[in-house]
Amino acid sequence: MTQTFEKQPETGGRYEPLGAGELLDHDDNSLRLRAGSTTVEVTALAPDLFRVGMFPAGGPPRYDSEAIDREDWDPIEVSMKESDEELTLSTTAATAQISLNPVRIGFSDAAGREFAVDDRELGMGAVETTDADIFSEPLGSPVRLYKRREAGERYFGCGERTSGLEKTGSHQVFYNVDPPLGHTASFNNLYSSIPFSLSLANGKAHGLFFDNTHRVEFDLALASEDRAYYGAEGGAIVYYVFCGPTPADVVDRYTELTGRTPMPPLWSLGNQQCRYSYMNEEEVREVASGFRERDIPCDVIYLDIHYMDGYRVFTWNEDRFPDPQGLISDLGEQGFRVVTIVDPGVKVDENYSVYTDGREKDLYCKTREGEEYHNAVWPGVCAFPDFTNPETREWWGQNQKVFTDAGVSGIWCDMNEPALFIPDGATMPDDVIHPGGRAGEARWHAQIHNTYGSLMARAAREGLLALHPDERPFVITRAGYAGLQRHAMQWTGDNSSWWEHLWMSMPQLQNLALSGVAWAGVDIGGFGGDTNGELLARWYEFGVFQPYCRNHTTLGTRHQEPWVFGEPYESVCREMIKLRQRLLPYLYTLFEKCHRSGAPILRPLLFEYPEDETTYTADDEFLLGEALLVAPITRPGVEHRHVYLPEGTWFHYYSGERFDGPAHILAHAPLGEPALYVKANTAIPMGPEASYTGERPTDPLTLLVHPAEGTEESTLYEDAGNGFGYREGEYARRRISCESSEARITIHLGEREGSFVPEREEVRLQLRGVVEAKSVLVDGGEREPGLGESGALTVSLGEEAGSTTVEVLL
Ligand code: GLC
């Protein structure tokens, strides 16, 4: 059975790189070569996006892996040049150069920057094995792609890695597993696999996505510091090159190709609470009241596996939850949503209609002998849906009706690597068959392993959409492949209540964000083991800035709801969660930007400051959007830490102190006042306090600005927070600019774009650090300012929906 641990790519049979090739044919944007027994196709999909495929000669190219969302690209201007030695395919932005003897492919942009150039000696090819020809089943032969490392090239991305931001000099395995509890930063493959690397060289970025759903390995200048290796155990070589030149350009195109994060329902950005498990209805009610009585905002409570009847998916345990509908409706009245866990294993049980129905419809995975494949998970012996089959996905999705009928708002897909119990810690053997439902579609598990989680999440999302077409689905997944972001948000599985895991969360979420999975979060407080008050409070100081904010812990551990450790921890947790609640307009604006461009919500500093190499290793701090920089404390008993502030002016959120970057500073961050910095002149939109999302309108809306000489522009995006009206223009987007000098601060709120009218009576401008002004003019008319919270000058703008200019003369 294929297992989790590293194998060296250089072992095995004899590797044969491609030899000489010749042009077979070409069309408007692509060309095909014959090289030995393979066909190589190079296609320009967009001015800054190329695709390369290497297939057996005569075999049809296939580019339809589960990762790919966009296949129909707009026609672009492409020119081709041909000589005896070389072919080129050029767009307006970049060129693919293909040398013919031997066949080697490289890329360059209009400025002459070269990137993703095949290693001259090793290029791309396959490993010759004695017992199988290069594309034979089940696995075919290993395939490899060697790229030259450019001068100064450094590697990032690679999905859910906990070990830091930079991947230069590392070996990366892409194979979904459920690691044993207590994984450390040395485990490089965890639950999801995204074989995508983002490189920076001299401040310029490019990306490479190696789209192969077998077990994949990268060697990023470890075996040789002059090259990188991208390889798979089998299948074809299909890879995409993103030309950049900024990380934002790369991630934008990458998420255009693999799919964008959908607009979330607004409630799913609120605070969430989970435990394995809240055992029965009484306990759930008690937890819900706990939040309301203690004035701690919360939107969602999760039901983990004990709500089921003997862990049978799509059932309710009638002793523990006799009236799910009544419970969920009561919770709804208090402003809570309920999300239920769903595992892929279906208990083999003749008296369980979900199982027998799936068997009658022939929707399960098979052994080589054609029997149902069985293994054990929570309910005992289970069959496993073949999610590669569209019919299975539809059936699975429809089964969710048992939840939506009871009022459940979201689906939590777990154990979908898939994780199996025999032997302990296993996943499916390579030779399990996914029949696929149609002739010719059957695949070995080894061929699609990394996609099983994505396909399950896809079934959940499509099912929710079919059941409630007017609601934005909320799906959470543990496993997945590149592109999973279009089906679900990802939580990062079973971390531990360790300070080390709090630290690891930061690179982990930043690496995911650079790899297209912007909507992600780790379990606050830690899942395995007992947490304590200080760790929990510090974890919230980090956790409320995650795109997804959920506290979760395992069976038998100490409770870790935000109040259980008493003071001072309870107050810290409360204040942090309240801050998140108030920041929702800012967060939601970031989600909408991400939905359109893939721009991460929680992002590494290097995303914004790629020219500044100090940011490349700044993995224990991060940006939330462009305007907030968060540097959490991740050690016990510590109140100070080093923070790197990149170029620009930054203000400490709590003290208001000003810092001019780039600068290394020692931040004082006593419990309850995390090192949080706001970029000068950016407007942070903040709502009022609320105990859950939607409790009241965003009224007043405060625009918090920290002026300092210079100019910045920011945006505020709002819509109904659910449904799809935004697609028809029912949204409100406003640009907000702030220009500050010694004598004057000018804030301009642009005209509202879109037809959505937020329900509110007051927009309030708060200028931090401005204690007096000679006069304040709103659209030329004098306005009396107030001295509001924290010594800020406050200007009340009333409804001010149209274009408005505020001038503050100092
Ligand atoms: C897995 C999940 C965890 C869940 C548990 C029980 O370990 O990662 O979050 O609580 O299963 O369902």
PDB file of C-alpha atoms in Angstrom, residues 34 121 214 349 490 510 579 797:
ATOM      1  CA  ARG A  34       6.269  14.069 -31.686  1.00  0.00           C
ATOM      2  CA  GLU A 121      20.215  17.527 -19.218  1.00  0.00           C
ATOM      3  CA  HIS A 214      -1.502  10.237  -8.403  1.00  0.00           C
ATOM      4  CA  ASP A 349     -25.918  -3.096   7.256  1.00  0.00           C
ATOM      5  CA  GLN A 490     -10.820  23.734   4.332  1.00  0.00           C
ATOM      6  CA  GLN A 510      -0.411  31.201   4.464  1.00  0.00           C
ATOM      7  CA  LEU A 579     -13.356  42.383  17.526  1.00  0.00           C
ATOM      8  CA  LEU A 797     -21.793  61.427   7.955  1.00  0.00           C
TER       9      LEU A 797
END
